[in-house]
Amino acid sequence: MLELDELSKRYGETVALDRLGFAVDEGQAFGFVGPNGAGKTTAMRIVIGVLAADAGEVRWRGAPLDAETRRRFGYMPEERGLYPKMAVGQQLAYLGELHGMSDPRARESAALWMKRLGIAERADDKVEELSLGNQQRVQLGTALVHEPEALILDEPFSGLDPVGVDVLSEVLLGVARERGVPVIFSSHQLELVERLCDAVAIIRAGRLVATGGVAELRAERAGRRWRLEVDGAPGTPAWAARVAGATPLGNDVYELAEDTDPQGLLDAARAAGPVTRFGPEVPTLAELFRDVIGRDSEREAAR
Amino acid sequence: MSGRRAIYLTSRREVREGLRSRALIISTGIQVAIVVAIVIVAGITGGDETNEYDIGYVGSDAKAVVDEARSAASAFDAEVSPREYADPAAARAAVDGEDIDAAIAGRELIARTDPSDTLTSLLQSSSREVRGSEALRSRGLSEREIDAALEPPPLALVEVGEGSGGSRIAFIGSLLLYVAILSFGIAVATAVVVEKSTRVVEVILAAIRPVQLLTGKVLGIGLLGLCQVTLIAVAGIATALITGSVDLPDSTAGAAVLVVVYFLLGYLMYAAAFAVSGAIVSRQEDVQSASAPLTILLIAGYLVAISTIDSPDSTIAEISTFFPPLAPMVVPGRAAQGALPAWELAVSIVLMLAATVLLLWLAARIYDRVVLRMGAPLKLRQVLRLAR
Ligand SMILES: Nc1ncnc2c1ncn2[C@@H]1O[C@H](COP(=O)(O)OP(=O)(O)OP(=O)(O)O)[C@@H](O)[C@H]1O
Ligand SMILES: [Mg+2]
């Protein structure tokens, strides 16, 4: 398990992280989401050790993370970086060695990953001669070449075409499932995060807003949201206002206050007309995100 | 992984990429060619060439003198070609018309106004010898006795001080050190900023510590520099030995060793500073202005070195010997001219070592704090604050 415990970081006046904490299980695909400037990059840099936290601790398998362990992690920074004039194969082998592999093993692993990432025939080309998408594949290779114990990827999907997204998704899920490696990645593509991830952390302004399994988080919200369609009466009907504890959210979705019986809502609707559809509404991750971020900023404003 | 392996890997990368770079190989080739050319040209224009004299004569007595001069000429670094004239007037006209350099007719040596000392002393001593042996022969001395009387064993020559070879080596040595420290220092600064501007440094620092990356880079590029300096020094000395164009003074070998030693110390000290100048900027365009103070110091060292070539004992040369930023360009030149007492050399090396260690330590601290920082170039004051 990789644990972030009460991480704090300031840049002068800006609070980038404010006692941020969450945990990632081994073998999990873990989505790290939050609006621009929320602190995702800052947190990932602290985990990988290129940035020092002002306070807090990162633990791996229960012990504080040290440089020697971090070297066995794989990292893809938000700002991609490769040696432009170095050949692709050499670059991957070099990084394998820097991360502790022997020379022949690093070369072997570089060749393997170039094949898996579909850039085997570019092995001897300089990186600067590759297209941006292929450079991105090399970049991913640098995070994977040394068979890392954990993967920290900052927006790995940005800039990829749909095929590239599929290739990358498959690789990441493969690494997580087959080798039991925790794969943490940040992304703004919430549909993708919902599809790939077992668990997520949602942060805003350096603070954790929600974390947990994707399915659980969605189901948790579902308990209070219901979809109810009345034949011939789209839009928000007048009867709904009379149901105590029900708030229309639009598009035939109602949120019920705690301890409100959904049957009361149904009864009121049936009095108004024939009900064609009635059931719990499971929000998508994107909806959940907007919801919790919105609520969090309201709370912030109220303070 | 041990720190030593991280340093080995990063320096190996620098060496490999350097050897693949056409720029480095071309610049090495050009510098070897320049040094070889300087040595050869020095040989052609130097003072060792032989003078050729066309000497006219009138009559058999004069012929004997000219023949004697011809055989004695080599001792004067000269060659004599005799030419016969029918009468003194013709010989005089030939001298006047610059057909010949001088002529002997009877008891007269005919030459243009202000003849060269070499020429007159050659001809006068030849004349004296011919007349002397005639006089002795007429007294009935044997040829052996005459030779013994006229050609006593020559005085043994004892040379004191350094010839012009020392100052030529000093000139080449200072130039070589100045060019090498500057170009490899700039190479370090550029390599550091390239890693920053391409952002690859973040990928590297996820694997190793900044001080390891810095050390590997300085050592790798330094190794390339050491090879280049050694190659150029060896090429220059080999050319001098093969063509015999420059009389190498005895201090040459020592000076060559000092060139290599001071390259190492000077390079390490400057490379540390150049690495910082690369780390405090984010764009390659800014390297030049950030490293300008270092470049100026190097140029100053070079100027002191060439301006004290003819006065290696001067105060400014002595002070520079004890001032590490200037010493690398100045010390090997002074040594080449035999003007460097051993204690000054020892003190200079100790000071260089101390300055190098201090700068490497300081550079590691600063580099560690600024290498991941992007944005506007840092001011010197900010940099020093970071080093605390
Ligand atoms: N080097 C820096 N100097 C000053 N402030 C910084 C620095 N890096 C980040 N910040 C600030 O810290 C906060 C968090 O930034 P961070 O880059 O971690 O956000 P993020 O979640 O990765 O955003 P994005 O989704 O846009 O990548 C922001 O307010 C940002 O302005
Ligand atoms: Mg970011």
XYZ file of C-alpha atoms and ligand atoms in Angstrom:
723
model
C 0.000 0.000 0.000
C 1.186 3.473 -0.836
C 0.043 6.031 1.699
C 0.141 9.803 1.509
C -0.156 11.093 5.020
C -1.009 14.718 5.783
C 1.164 16.161 3.012
C 1.483 19.943 3.078
C 3.321 22.202 0.714
C 3.355 25.966 0.205
C 4.870 28.106 -2.490
C 5.264 31.422 -0.759
C 1.695 32.521 -0.129
C 0.123 29.779 -2.261
C -0.969 26.702 -0.381
C -0.441 23.909 -2.909
C -1.180 21.011 -0.553
C -3.073 21.184 2.709
C -2.736 18.018 4.790
C -3.522 15.805 1.835
C -3.830 12.108 2.548
C -5.106 8.962 0.834
C -3.988 5.392 0.250
C -3.517 3.274 -2.875
C -3.603 -0.517 -2.759
C -1.164 -2.646 -4.703
C -2.558 -3.806 -8.016
C -4.999 -0.909 -8.109
C -5.507 1.414 -11.019
C -5.929 4.674 -9.143
C -7.238 7.902 -10.621
C -6.058 11.201 -9.185
C -8.418 13.961 -10.191
C -9.056 17.574 -9.371
C -9.445 20.893 -11.141
C -6.468 22.813 -12.558
C -4.168 23.958 -9.801
C -5.618 21.508 -7.276
C -2.177 20.163 -6.394
C -2.005 16.863 -8.274
C 1.385 17.519 -9.838
C 2.748 18.822 -6.561
C 1.605 15.709 -4.722
C 3.058 13.348 -7.330
C 6.385 15.147 -7.341
C 6.557 14.806 -3.585
C 5.815 11.083 -3.828
C 8.571 10.573 -6.401
C 10.989 12.692 -4.419
C 11.828 15.488 -6.850
C 10.085 17.868 -4.471
C 10.202 17.936 -0.686
C 7.030 18.324 1.353
C 6.880 20.958 4.071
C 5.150 18.449 6.314
C 3.695 14.971 6.128
C 5.016 11.650 5.006
C 4.728 9.138 2.197
C 4.793 5.469 3.179
C 5.280 2.407 1.039
C 4.327 -0.978 2.505
C 4.146 0.656 5.901
C 7.635 2.207 5.914
C 8.574 5.802 5.091
C 9.599 6.058 1.457
C 13.369 6.494 1.009
C 15.494 7.276 -2.031
C 16.460 3.656 -2.567
C 12.808 2.558 -2.745
C 11.781 5.519 -4.872
C 14.378 4.459 -7.410
C 12.270 1.358 -8.007
C 9.213 3.473 -8.800
C 8.313 4.553 -12.313
C 7.493 8.190 -13.017
C 6.140 10.157 -15.922
C 6.267 13.907 -15.294
C 3.619 16.303 -16.487
C 6.236 18.116 -18.551
C 7.582 15.363 -20.741
C 11.335 15.158 -20.877
C 13.757 13.107 -22.945
C 17.253 13.674 -24.332
C 16.397 14.897 -27.836
C 19.633 13.743 -29.458
C 19.847 10.324 -27.833
C 18.648 7.224 -29.653
C 15.378 5.751 -28.370
C 16.809 2.355 -27.437
C 19.841 3.837 -25.696
C 17.683 6.257 -23.791
C 15.443 3.532 -22.430
C 18.396 1.300 -21.545
C 20.138 4.241 -19.835
C 17.103 4.929 -17.664
C 16.794 1.251 -16.870
C 20.369 1.320 -15.608
C 19.872 4.546 -13.668
C 16.992 2.826 -11.917
C 19.310 0.025 -10.863
C 19.295 -2.553 -13.662
C 22.441 -4.178 -14.976
C 23.554 -3.218 -18.490
C 22.359 -6.381 -20.323
C 19.081 -6.542 -18.411
C 18.345 -2.900 -19.129
C 18.943 -3.449 -22.819
C 16.758 -6.519 -22.881
C 13.967 -4.731 -21.066
C 14.268 -1.671 -23.332
C 13.839 -3.882 -26.397
C 10.827 -5.591 -24.836
C 9.081 -2.340 -23.968
C 9.782 -0.803 -27.350
C 8.039 -3.804 -28.872
C 5.087 -3.565 -26.500
C 4.699 0.151 -27.097
C 4.948 -0.244 -30.865
C 8.171 1.723 -31.361
C 10.587 -1.174 -31.923
C 11.512 -0.072 -35.427
C 12.475 3.394 -34.133
C 15.046 2.022 -31.687
C 18.027 3.670 -33.393
C 16.343 6.977 -34.234
C 16.976 10.085 -32.227
C 14.056 11.040 -30.029
C 13.727 14.438 -31.709
C 12.985 12.663 -35.002
C 9.860 11.022 -33.569
C 6.324 12.364 -33.687
C 4.932 13.758 -30.459
C 2.745 10.695 -29.914
C 5.684 8.369 -30.360
C 7.804 10.504 -28.041
C 5.042 10.035 -25.513
C 5.357 6.284 -25.932
C 9.090 6.544 -25.293
C 8.306 8.610 -22.221
C 6.003 5.918 -20.951
C 8.755 3.421 -21.703
C 11.108 5.342 -19.405
C 8.597 4.916 -16.586
C 8.176 1.194 -17.248
C 11.556 -0.055 -18.419
C 12.924 -0.937 -14.985
C 9.873 -2.998 -14.002
C 8.800 -0.543 -11.313
C 7.173 -1.479 -8.027
C 4.756 1.417 -8.363
C 3.835 3.772 -11.187
C 3.238 7.502 -10.783
C 2.007 9.047 -14.021
C 1.091 12.708 -14.362
C -1.549 13.079 -17.076
C -0.274 10.179 -19.169
C -3.232 10.308 -21.572
C -3.011 13.941 -22.569
C -1.988 14.344 -26.188
C -2.769 10.780 -27.245
C -5.087 9.829 -30.094
C -7.888 7.294 -29.357
C -5.712 4.378 -30.460
C -2.916 5.610 -28.257
C -5.341 5.887 -25.356
C -6.386 2.259 -25.890
C -2.777 1.043 -26.083
C -1.854 2.926 -22.941
C -4.966 1.788 -21.037
C -4.212 -1.789 -21.874
C -0.582 -1.473 -20.804
C -1.461 0.204 -17.519
C -4.183 -2.261 -16.624
C -1.856 -5.102 -17.581
C 0.877 -3.820 -15.285
C -1.582 -3.308 -12.426
C -3.400 -6.640 -12.759
C -0.592 -8.985 -13.734
C 2.230 -7.623 -11.638
C 0.224 -6.200 -8.770
C 1.732 -2.759 -9.272
C -0.238 0.245 -8.035
C -0.737 2.605 -10.958
C -1.546 6.159 -9.922
C -2.332 8.589 -12.676
C -3.804 12.028 -12.824
C -6.215 12.936 -15.572
C -8.919 15.370 -16.541
C -10.666 12.752 -18.716
C -13.147 11.526 -16.129
C -14.921 9.031 -18.413
C -11.578 7.365 -18.924
C -10.823 7.400 -15.204
C -14.239 5.870 -14.507
C -13.632 3.131 -17.076
C -10.070 2.256 -15.978
C -9.839 2.910 -12.294
C -10.636 0.797 -9.308
C -10.374 3.762 -6.984
C -9.949 7.529 -7.134
C -8.994 10.502 -5.035
C -10.658 13.808 -5.780
C -8.816 16.880 -4.559
C -9.458 20.571 -4.645
C -7.220 23.426 -3.561
C -4.736 21.008 -2.058
C -7.287 19.214 0.081
C -8.854 15.796 -0.264
C -12.541 16.009 -1.152
C -13.357 12.341 -1.631
C -11.535 9.063 -2.006
C -12.519 5.415 -2.359
C -13.562 2.775 -4.873
C -15.192 4.206 -7.970
C -18.189 1.880 -7.709
C -18.658 2.567 -3.999
C -18.431 6.330 -4.395
C -20.995 6.290 -7.163
C -23.338 3.942 -5.287
C -23.044 6.066 -2.157
C -24.443 9.039 -4.025
C -27.024 6.845 -5.765
C -28.824 6.168 -2.486
C -30.216 9.695 -2.471
C -30.819 10.273 -6.177
C -33.747 8.891 -8.066
C -34.783 9.065 -11.681
C -38.523 9.393 -12.142
C -40.286 9.942 -15.461
C -43.965 10.805 -15.677
C -45.632 10.265 -19.039
C -46.339 13.481 -20.886
C -44.810 15.748 -18.261
C -41.163 16.564 -18.974
C -39.422 19.306 -17.088
C -39.912 20.015 -13.419
C -43.561 19.456 -12.534
C -45.464 21.463 -10.004
C -46.300 18.436 -7.825
C -42.668 17.829 -6.990
C -42.519 21.001 -4.940
C -45.131 19.547 -2.620
C -42.991 16.480 -1.730
C -41.156 17.214 1.484
C -37.390 16.532 1.331
C -37.189 16.183 -2.459
C -35.085 18.546 -4.551
C -35.499 18.410 -8.316
C -32.087 18.418 -10.008
C -33.563 18.629 -13.504
C -33.708 16.004 -16.254
C -36.134 13.928 -14.186
C -33.632 13.435 -11.359
C -34.534 14.180 -7.744
C -32.359 14.254 -4.712
C -33.931 13.215 -1.470
C -32.980 14.475 1.916
C -31.807 11.883 4.371
C -34.591 9.749 5.906
C -36.960 10.636 3.093
C -38.866 7.646 1.723
C -38.603 7.463 -2.077
C -42.074 5.871 -2.115
C -43.527 9.239 -1.093
C -42.023 10.750 -4.230
C -43.457 7.935 -6.326
C -46.934 8.347 -4.790
C -46.959 12.053 -5.549
C -45.877 11.402 -9.120
C -48.490 8.728 -9.701
C -51.135 11.159 -8.548
C -49.958 13.461 -11.327
C -49.871 10.904 -14.145
C -48.620 7.463 -15.308
C -45.027 6.785 -14.153
C -42.987 5.254 -16.976
C -39.681 4.966 -15.175
C -38.597 4.958 -11.557
C -35.265 3.874 -10.053
C -32.107 4.912 -8.244
C -29.863 7.214 -10.245
C -26.156 6.243 -10.242
C -24.106 9.342 -11.095
C -21.184 9.117 -13.464
C -17.784 10.011 -12.068
C -17.969 13.300 -13.936
C -21.269 14.157 -12.271
C -19.977 13.070 -8.930
C -16.859 15.218 -9.507
C -18.865 18.348 -10.349
C -21.098 17.670 -7.440
C -18.440 17.244 -4.756
C -16.206 19.997 -6.120
C -19.192 22.346 -6.301
C -20.298 21.511 -2.801
C -16.751 21.876 -1.502
C -16.343 25.308 -2.987
C -19.708 26.380 -1.582
C -18.572 25.256 1.822
C -15.365 27.171 1.284
C -17.317 30.298 0.346
C -19.537 29.951 3.397
C -16.552 29.965 5.719
C 22.341 1.383 -6.372
C 25.528 3.004 -5.138
C 26.269 6.652 -5.755
C 29.411 5.634 -7.572
C 27.435 3.648 -10.116
C 25.067 6.570 -10.684
C 28.086 8.827 -11.303
C 29.661 6.224 -13.568
C 26.470 5.879 -15.625
C 25.916 9.608 -16.043
C 29.544 10.305 -16.940
C 29.585 7.382 -19.373
C 26.588 8.920 -21.110
C 28.408 12.244 -21.470
C 31.492 10.545 -22.896
C 29.465 8.482 -25.359
C 27.372 11.414 -26.541
C 30.531 13.556 -26.760
C 32.349 11.023 -28.900
C 29.320 10.857 -31.192
C 29.203 14.619 -31.522
C 30.772 15.908 -34.689
C 31.391 19.319 -33.123
C 33.806 17.948 -30.533
C 35.732 15.864 -33.029
C 36.015 18.729 -35.502
C 37.135 21.202 -32.832
C 39.777 18.754 -31.607
C 41.026 18.288 -35.179
C 41.215 22.034 -35.744
C 43.108 22.656 -32.513
C 45.612 19.885 -33.234
C 46.133 21.404 -36.695
C 46.630 24.906 -35.232
C 49.192 23.789 -32.662
C 51.092 21.718 -35.225
C 51.058 24.709 -37.570
C 52.331 27.088 -34.840
C 55.215 24.724 -34.077
C 56.158 24.361 -37.738
C 55.900 28.080 -38.482
C 57.967 28.827 -35.382
C 60.663 26.618 -36.887
C 60.653 28.421 -40.241
C 60.740 31.951 -38.897
C 62.935 31.215 -35.894
C 66.580 32.386 -35.657
C 68.143 29.065 -36.536
C 68.251 29.307 -40.331
C 71.561 29.436 -42.242
C 72.746 32.536 -44.090
C 73.923 32.150 -47.660
C 76.757 34.399 -48.831
C 78.022 34.908 -52.338
C 81.680 35.955 -52.019
C 83.771 37.207 -54.905
C 87.610 37.011 -55.095
C 90.370 38.394 -57.223
C 93.638 36.483 -57.382
C 94.862 33.261 -55.826
C 95.552 34.670 -52.320
C 91.960 35.827 -52.081
C 90.795 32.459 -53.403
C 92.606 30.723 -50.532
C 90.845 32.965 -48.030
C 87.417 32.341 -49.574
C 88.043 28.606 -49.705
C 88.959 28.695 -46.010
C 85.803 30.701 -45.289
C 83.763 28.111 -47.159
C 85.023 25.272 -44.999
C 84.640 27.295 -41.786
C 81.179 28.589 -42.717
C 79.155 25.914 -40.956
C 80.448 27.088 -37.569
C 78.831 30.451 -38.346
C 75.513 28.983 -39.461
C 76.417 30.104 -42.976
C 77.108 28.826 -46.450
C 79.591 30.433 -48.809
C 79.505 30.316 -52.633
C 82.738 31.652 -54.176
C 82.818 33.558 -57.425
C 85.902 34.666 -59.350
C 86.401 38.171 -60.793
C 89.108 39.380 -63.168
C 90.001 42.627 -61.349
C 89.095 44.574 -58.204
C 86.961 47.030 -60.155
C 84.736 44.225 -61.465
C 84.408 42.746 -57.961
C 83.562 46.148 -56.538
C 80.898 46.682 -59.216
C 79.398 43.284 -58.411
C 79.172 44.147 -54.713
C 77.683 47.508 -55.526
C 75.161 45.905 -57.870
C 74.203 43.429 -55.123
C 75.242 40.453 -57.263
C 77.417 39.270 -54.384
C 77.497 39.987 -50.677
C 81.221 40.768 -50.446
C 84.485 40.329 -52.290
C 88.181 39.935 -51.373
C 90.769 41.537 -53.570
C 94.368 41.662 -52.355
C 94.313 43.079 -48.820
C 90.842 44.538 -49.157
C 87.507 43.233 -48.051
C 84.896 44.932 -50.204
C 81.373 45.047 -48.734
C 78.419 47.365 -48.768
C 78.138 49.814 -45.915
C 77.421 48.173 -42.553
C 78.113 44.558 -43.459
C 76.751 41.795 -41.218
C 78.949 40.886 -38.273
C 78.736 37.224 -39.144
C 80.052 37.843 -42.641
C 82.940 40.083 -41.632
C 84.069 37.940 -38.737
C 83.911 34.855 -40.926
C 86.035 36.441 -43.622
C 88.439 38.158 -41.187
C 89.093 34.953 -39.270
C 89.563 33.045 -42.523
C 92.027 35.637 -43.730
C 93.904 35.532 -40.421
C 94.104 31.782 -40.577
C 95.378 31.710 -44.170
C 97.985 34.393 -43.517
C 99.001 32.809 -40.255
C 99.555 29.388 -41.725
C 101.528 30.903 -44.606
C 103.749 32.726 -42.146
C 104.280 29.617 -40.052
C 104.949 27.490 -43.130
C 107.597 29.952 -44.256
C 109.294 29.418 -40.845
C 109.471 25.707 -41.693
C 106.831 24.328 -39.365
C 105.180 21.061 -40.334
C 101.488 20.960 -41.270
C 100.693 19.241 -37.946
C 102.398 21.949 -35.975
C 100.618 24.623 -37.979
C 97.207 23.042 -37.344
C 97.922 22.724 -33.661
C 98.934 26.365 -33.494
C 96.018 27.778 -35.497
C 93.205 25.484 -34.478
C 93.395 25.063 -30.749
C 90.509 23.078 -29.262
C 87.510 25.421 -29.227
C 86.130 26.767 -25.953
C 83.394 24.614 -24.500
C 80.055 26.420 -24.799
C 77.996 26.723 -21.618
C 74.425 27.965 -22.281
C 72.760 29.868 -19.486
C 69.054 30.719 -19.203
C 66.213 29.697 -21.464
C 66.106 30.175 -25.182
C 63.111 31.349 -27.175
C 61.695 27.771 -27.157
C 60.462 28.234 -23.569
C 58.388 31.300 -24.331
C 56.886 29.625 -27.366
C 55.822 26.683 -25.261
C 54.456 29.083 -22.640
C 52.402 30.786 -25.342
C 50.976 27.535 -26.679
C 50.352 26.193 -23.175
C 48.361 29.242 -22.036
C 46.365 29.283 -25.244
C 45.617 25.592 -24.963
C 44.482 25.868 -21.339
C 42.383 28.930 -21.979
C 40.599 27.362 -24.946
C 40.143 23.996 -23.242
C 38.825 25.276 -19.904
C 36.518 27.731 -21.636
C 35.129 25.325 -24.203
C 34.605 22.440 -21.812
C 33.247 24.753 -19.129
C 30.699 26.073 -21.598
C 29.953 22.478 -22.559
C 29.059 21.730 -18.931
C 26.810 24.797 -18.655
C 25.091 23.882 -21.915
C 24.575 20.261 -20.925
C 22.999 21.377 -17.639
C 20.602 23.820 -19.256
C 19.693 21.402 -22.046
C 18.563 18.932 -19.398
C 16.510 21.691 -17.822
C 14.980 23.089 -20.973
C 14.075 19.637 -22.297
C 12.765 18.798 -18.798
C 14.546 15.475 -18.892
C 16.172 16.423 -15.603
C 12.979 15.578 -13.740
C 13.010 12.073 -15.182
C 16.671 11.634 -14.232
C 16.231 13.037 -10.740
C 13.401 10.586 -10.119
C 16.181 7.978 -10.263
C 19.340 9.578 -8.872
C 20.333 12.482 -6.649
C 21.215 15.891 -8.083
C 24.782 15.798 -6.781
C 25.325 12.482 -8.555
C 24.033 13.879 -11.833
C 26.221 16.971 -11.443
C 29.333 14.969 -10.583
C 28.825 12.524 -13.428
C 28.337 15.318 -15.895
C 31.426 17.276 -14.795
C 33.590 14.147 -14.779
C 32.333 12.852 -18.131
C 32.851 16.118 -19.952
C 36.162 16.572 -18.109
C 37.376 13.218 -19.348
C 36.669 14.306 -22.909
C 38.571 17.528 -22.200
C 41.516 15.694 -20.693
C 41.765 13.503 -23.783
C 41.638 16.554 -26.033
C 44.295 18.494 -24.096
C 46.595 15.478 -23.922
C 46.151 14.794 -27.613
C 46.975 18.391 -28.537
C 49.991 18.557 -26.213
C 51.363 15.278 -27.534
C 50.762 16.346 -31.145
C 52.605 19.643 -30.566
C 55.607 18.079 -28.845
C 55.773 15.263 -31.397
C 55.790 17.790 -34.236
C 58.622 19.723 -32.583
C 60.658 16.554 -32.114
C 60.028 15.173 -35.591
C 60.625 18.347 -37.582
C 63.297 19.638 -35.211
C 61.798 23.052 -35.851
C 61.874 24.209 -32.232
C 64.647 23.586 -29.727
C 62.671 22.109 -26.860
C 64.104 23.349 -23.579
C 64.592 20.856 -20.773
C 61.555 22.247 -18.991
C 59.209 21.085 -21.787
C 58.235 17.769 -20.248
C 57.536 19.394 -16.884
C 55.525 22.162 -18.538
C 53.465 19.591 -20.461
C 52.691 17.736 -17.236
C 51.719 21.047 -15.610
C 49.432 21.844 -18.535
C 47.574 18.605 -17.883
C 47.540 19.111 -14.092
C 46.312 22.692 -14.362
C 43.751 21.696 -16.931
C 42.345 19.195 -14.461
C 42.291 21.612 -11.526
C 41.219 24.622 -13.550
C 38.568 22.666 -15.387
C 37.067 21.174 -12.229
C 36.933 24.569 -10.533
C 35.466 26.355 -13.523
C 33.155 23.454 -14.479
C 31.537 23.638 -11.041
C 30.871 27.334 -11.566
C 29.725 26.837 -15.154
C 27.319 24.113 -13.996
C 25.744 26.616 -11.614
C 25.512 29.194 -14.398
C 23.625 26.599 -16.446
C 21.376 25.625 -13.548
C 20.227 29.148 -12.677
C 18.718 29.718 -16.123
C 15.999 27.787 -17.914
C 16.640 28.540 -21.551
C 19.687 27.850 -23.648
C 19.774 31.458 -24.877
C 20.468 32.649 -21.342
C 23.574 30.539 -20.763
C 25.941 33.020 -22.356
C 24.954 35.951 -20.202
C 24.827 33.808 -17.069
C 28.347 32.520 -17.659
C 29.802 35.844 -18.831
C 31.621 36.551 -15.525
C 33.409 33.220 -15.800
C 34.347 33.834 -19.409
C 35.766 37.225 -18.457
C 37.893 35.689 -15.691
C 39.264 33.157 -18.145
C 40.072 35.831 -20.698
C 41.781 37.862 -17.962
C 43.923 34.855 -17.078
C 44.860 34.398 -20.689
C 45.749 38.078 -21.142
C 47.932 38.043 -18.019
C 49.622 34.926 -19.348
C 50.496 36.310 -22.776
C 51.421 39.756 -21.488
C 53.904 38.254 -19.013
C 55.503 35.850 -21.476
C 58.570 38.043 -21.705
C 58.537 38.873 -18.016
C 57.593 35.667 -16.195
C 59.123 37.094 -13.008
C 56.898 40.159 -12.914
C 54.705 40.909 -9.919
C 51.485 40.431 -11.835
C 52.587 36.976 -13.001
C 53.509 36.093 -9.441
C 50.215 37.332 -7.977
C 48.248 35.447 -10.624
C 50.072 32.282 -9.634
C 48.386 32.478 -6.239
C 44.969 33.519 -7.577
C 43.182 30.294 -8.562
C 40.923 31.725 -11.310
C 43.947 33.035 -13.217
C 46.609 30.518 -12.206
C 45.777 27.786 -14.747
C 46.662 29.996 -17.699
C 49.727 31.570 -16.056
C 51.551 28.860 -14.105
C 52.463 26.351 -16.835
C 53.863 29.209 -18.969
C 56.066 30.465 -16.153
C 57.269 26.939 -15.543
C 58.094 26.499 -19.233
C 60.382 29.525 -18.996
C 62.039 28.213 -15.871
C 60.722 31.180 -13.884
C 58.690 29.306 -11.299
C 60.278 28.492 -7.939
C 59.172 25.137 -6.567
C 57.560 26.673 -3.482
C 55.390 28.963 -5.614
C 54.227 25.978 -7.621
C 53.418 24.042 -4.456
C 51.474 26.929 -2.916
C 49.635 27.510 -6.179
C 48.574 23.865 -6.426
C 47.403 23.820 -2.802
C 45.351 26.975 -3.376
C 43.921 25.550 -6.594
C 42.917 22.353 -4.803
C 41.271 24.288 -1.991
C 39.381 26.538 -4.402
C 38.292 23.546 -6.482
C 36.959 21.637 -3.491
C 35.148 24.719 -2.203
C 33.542 25.464 -5.558
C 32.482 21.870 -6.155
C 30.843 21.807 -2.739
C 29.114 25.136 -3.308
C 28.010 24.138 -6.804
C 26.500 20.885 -5.539
C 24.479 22.800 -2.946
C 23.206 25.392 -5.395
C 22.578 22.926 -8.201
C 20.525 20.777 -5.852
C 18.248 23.709 -5.056
C 17.791 25.282 -8.457
C 17.976 22.551 -11.061
C 14.246 21.822 -11.031
C 13.278 25.447 -10.861
C 11.949 26.907 -14.080
C 11.395 30.501 -15.014
C 13.427 33.701 -15.070
C 17.197 33.475 -14.524
C 18.181 33.828 -10.880
C 20.184 36.789 -9.644
C 23.528 36.235 -7.976
C 22.129 37.384 -4.640
C 19.287 34.852 -4.805
C 21.758 32.129 -5.716
C 23.985 32.874 -2.745
C 21.006 32.939 -0.441
C 20.053 29.470 -1.723
C 23.529 28.167 -0.997
C 23.224 28.934 2.686
N 6.960 26.203 -8.745
C 5.858 26.786 -8.270
N 5.905 28.024 -7.746
C 4.815 28.616 -7.248
N 3.602 28.062 -7.225
C 3.457 26.819 -7.727
C 4.570 26.121 -8.269
N 4.146 24.916 -8.695
C 2.835 24.876 -8.433
N 2.408 26.009 -7.841
C 1.054 26.290 -7.380
O 0.631 25.195 -6.602
C -0.724 24.882 -6.877
C -0.842 23.435 -7.296
O -0.243 23.251 -8.571
P -0.168 21.846 -9.290
O 0.679 22.009 -10.469
O 0.216 20.811 -8.318
O -1.679 21.613 -9.727
P -2.295 20.460 -10.637
O -3.365 19.833 -9.874
O -1.237 19.583 -11.141
O -2.932 21.306 -11.826
P -3.144 20.904 -13.359
O -4.364 20.065 -13.408
O -3.373 22.223 -14.020
O -1.921 20.218 -13.814
C -1.170 25.885 -7.921
O -1.848 26.914 -7.282
C 0.090 26.387 -8.534
O -0.064 27.705 -8.965
Mg -0.558 19.110 -12.953
